[in-house]
GROMACS .gro file of C-alpha atoms in nm:
model
  150
    1MET     CA    1  12.029  12.940  28.082
    2ARG     CA    2  11.810  13.148  28.306
    3ARG     CA    3  12.064  13.430  28.323
    4SER     CA    4  12.073  13.468  27.944
    5GLY     CA    5  11.715  13.600  27.942
    6PRO     CA    6  11.804  13.955  28.056
    7LEU     CA    7  12.101  13.963  27.817
    8VAL     CA    8  11.878  13.867  27.524
    9ILE     CA    9  11.631  14.143  27.618
   10VAL     CA   10  11.911  14.401  27.640
   11LEU     CA   11  12.048  14.293  27.301
   12LEU     CA   12  11.703  14.311  27.142
   13LEU     CA   13  11.645  14.659  27.285
   14ALA     CA   14  11.987  14.778  27.167
   15THR     CA   15  11.918  14.646  26.817
   16ALA     CA   16  11.577  14.815  26.810
   17CYS     CA   17  11.725  15.148  26.924
   18ALA     CA   18  11.999  15.130  26.662
   19ARG     CA   19  11.737  15.085  26.390
   20MET     CA   20  11.501  15.359  26.507
   21GLY     CA   21  11.652  15.624  26.278
   22THR     CA   22  11.558  15.426  25.969
   23ALA     CA   23  11.239  15.271  26.110
   24LEU     CA   24  11.088  15.610  26.177
   25GLY     CA   25  11.168  15.733  25.826
   26PRO     CA   26  11.354  16.039  25.710
   27ALA     CA   27  11.448  16.324  25.942
   28SER     CA   28  11.260  16.653  25.906
   29ALA     CA   29  11.356  17.018  25.872
   30SER     CA   30  11.234  17.357  25.753
   31LEU     CA   31  11.318  17.475  25.404
   32VAL     CA   32  11.306  17.849  25.333
   33ILE     CA   33  11.318  17.987  24.980
   34ARG     CA   34  11.413  18.355  24.944
   35GLY     CA   35  11.361  18.558  24.630
   36ASP     CA   36  11.269  18.903  24.505
   37GLY     CA   37  10.912  18.853  24.622
   38GLY     CA   38  11.011  18.769  24.981
   39SER     CA   39  11.047  18.432  25.145
   40VAL     CA   40  10.832  18.123  25.181
   41GLY     CA   41  10.881  17.815  25.396
   42VAL     CA   42  10.782  17.451  25.384
   43GLU     CA   43  10.833  17.167  25.632
   44VAL     CA   44  11.023  16.883  25.466
   45GLU     CA   45  11.131  16.527  25.523
   46ILE     CA   46  11.499  16.478  25.441
   47ALA     CA   47  11.595  16.195  25.207
   48ASP     CA   48  11.975  16.183  25.218
   49GLU     CA   49  12.033  15.807  25.211
   50PRO     CA   50  12.007  15.606  24.887
   51ALA     CA   51  11.709  15.399  25.010
   52GLU     CA   52  11.520  15.712  25.123
   53ARG     CA   53  11.589  15.887  24.792
   54ALA     CA   54  11.475  15.579  24.596
   55ARG     CA   55  11.150  15.554  24.795
   56GLY     CA   56  11.075  15.927  24.793
   57LEU     CA   57  10.703  15.998  24.815
   58MET     CA   58  10.597  15.666  24.658
   59GLY     CA   59  10.264  15.533  24.779
   60ARG     CA   60  10.149  15.854  24.947
   61THR     CA   61   9.787  15.938  24.874
   62GLN     CA   62   9.820  16.299  24.985
   63LEU     CA   63  10.075  16.559  25.086
   64PRO     CA   64   9.971  16.851  25.309
   65GLU     CA   65  10.004  17.186  25.129
   66ASP     CA   66  10.286  17.308  25.353
   67ARG     CA   67  10.491  16.985  25.333
   68GLY     CA   68  10.747  16.832  25.101
   69MET     CA   69  11.053  16.612  25.071
   70VAL     CA   70  11.413  16.724  25.022
   71PHE     CA   71  11.665  16.506  24.840
   72LEU     CA   72  12.026  16.579  24.936
   73PHE     CA   73  12.339  16.454  24.764
   74GLU     CA   74  12.702  16.464  24.881
   75GLU     CA   75  12.823  16.568  24.536
   76GLU     CA   76  12.657  16.735  24.240
   77THR     CA   77  12.459  16.489  24.031
   78THR     CA   78  12.262  16.485  23.708
   79SER     CA   79  12.037  16.194  23.811
   80ALA     CA   80  11.680  16.212  23.687
   81PHE     CA   81  11.369  16.162  23.902
   82TRP     CA   82  11.075  15.943  23.810
   83MET     CA   83  10.723  15.904  23.943
   84LYS     CA   84  10.683  15.524  23.944
   85ASP     CA   85  10.421  15.430  24.206
   86THR     CA   86  10.389  15.794  24.314
   87LEU     CA   87  10.017  15.861  24.344
   88ILE     CA   88  10.006  16.242  24.355
   89PRO     CA   89  10.127  16.501  24.102
   90LEU     CA   90  10.431  16.694  24.222
   91SER     CA   91  10.653  16.988  24.135
   92ILE     CA   92  11.027  16.966  24.198
   93ALA     CA   93  11.289  17.240  24.228
   94PHE     CA   94  11.659  17.162  24.186
   95TRP     CA   95  11.938  17.376  24.335
   96GLY     CA   96  12.310  17.382  24.273
   97ALA     CA   97  12.622  17.434  24.482
   98ASP     CA   98  12.549  17.808  24.493
   99GLY     CA   99  12.221  17.739  24.680
  100ARG     CA  100  12.009  17.889  24.403
  101ILE     CA  101  11.721  17.718  24.224
  102ALA     CA  102  11.838  17.611  23.879
  103ALA     CA  103  11.518  17.445  23.750
  104ILE     CA  104  11.155  17.379  23.843
  105VAL     CA  105  10.977  17.084  23.682
  106ASP     CA  106  10.618  16.956  23.710
  107MET     CA  107  10.578  16.577  23.734
  108GLN     CA  108  10.276  16.349  23.688
  109PRO     CA  109  10.211  16.013  23.860
  110CYS     CA  110  10.310  15.698  23.672
  111ARG     CA  111  10.175  15.353  23.743
  112THR     CA  112  10.311  15.153  23.449
  113ASP     CA  113  10.654  15.120  23.289
  114PRO     CA  114  10.817  15.289  23.119
  115CYS     CA  115  10.779  15.604  23.328
  116PRO     CA  116  10.913  15.939  23.209
  117ARG     CA  117  11.226  16.070  23.377
  118TYR     CA  118  11.243  16.429  23.498
  119SER     CA  119  11.579  16.607  23.498
  120PRO     CA  120  11.680  16.970  23.546
  121GLY     CA  121  11.932  16.948  23.263
  122VAL     CA  122  12.210  17.081  23.489
  123PRO     CA  123  12.410  16.936  23.781
  124TYR     CA  124  12.247  16.984  24.121
  125LEU     CA  125  12.314  16.919  24.492
  126GLY     CA  126  11.958  16.911  24.619
  127ALA     CA  127  11.596  16.898  24.516
  128VAL     CA  128  11.263  16.951  24.688
  129GLU     CA  129  10.932  16.790  24.591
  130VAL     CA  130  10.603  16.958  24.683
  131ASN     CA  131  10.245  16.945  24.560
  132LEU     CA  132  10.199  17.030  24.193
  133GLY     CA  133  10.194  17.408  24.142
  134TRP     CA  134  10.322  17.496  24.492
  135PHE     CA  135  10.621  17.693  24.357
  136GLU     CA  136  10.401  17.897  24.123
  137ARG     CA  137  10.138  17.964  24.393
  138ASN     CA  138  10.411  18.087  24.628
  139GLY     CA  139  10.602  18.300  24.377
  140VAL     CA  140  10.913  18.081  24.377
  141ALA     CA  141  11.133  18.128  24.070
  142ILE     CA  142  11.462  18.016  23.918
  143GLY     CA  143  11.746  18.201  24.089
  144ASP     CA  144  11.577  18.210  24.432
  145ARG     CA  145  11.799  18.102  24.721
  146VAL     CA  146  11.731  17.782  24.921
  147GLU     CA  147  11.807  17.756  25.294
  148LEU     CA  148  11.761  17.430  25.485
  149ARG     CA  149  11.713  17.465  25.862
  150VAL     CA  150  11.767  17.132  26.036
   0.00000   0.00000   0.00000
């Protein structure tokens, strides 16, 4: 029995290490948007797993001006976003397989059902949420190119 103690500790440590990727939350990267007016960057968390995409920015009371969250999909989708339990107003840009922004939508917090759903109206591969008005303040427009630097 005494010899099983170290084995149990090793197994617990191995389990903890295996879960660290999800326990620490989404990975992060730099997102650069290039357009006619130049380029602008934002540091983003990457939500590329279903649970991360479902959680999004729910429950956050603030988002630094130069931060956001990227939602990545393996295949083009037409899924809509909603703001249930999201406490801050956001803007979202959707881009397609060509890497160009196809739509920009402003979204308001929602605390009670039913919440509105926000969709670009076209298939997309990725989306980035930032503080409300960030795209306008930074001169980002439909047709600008998105580059994710991991």
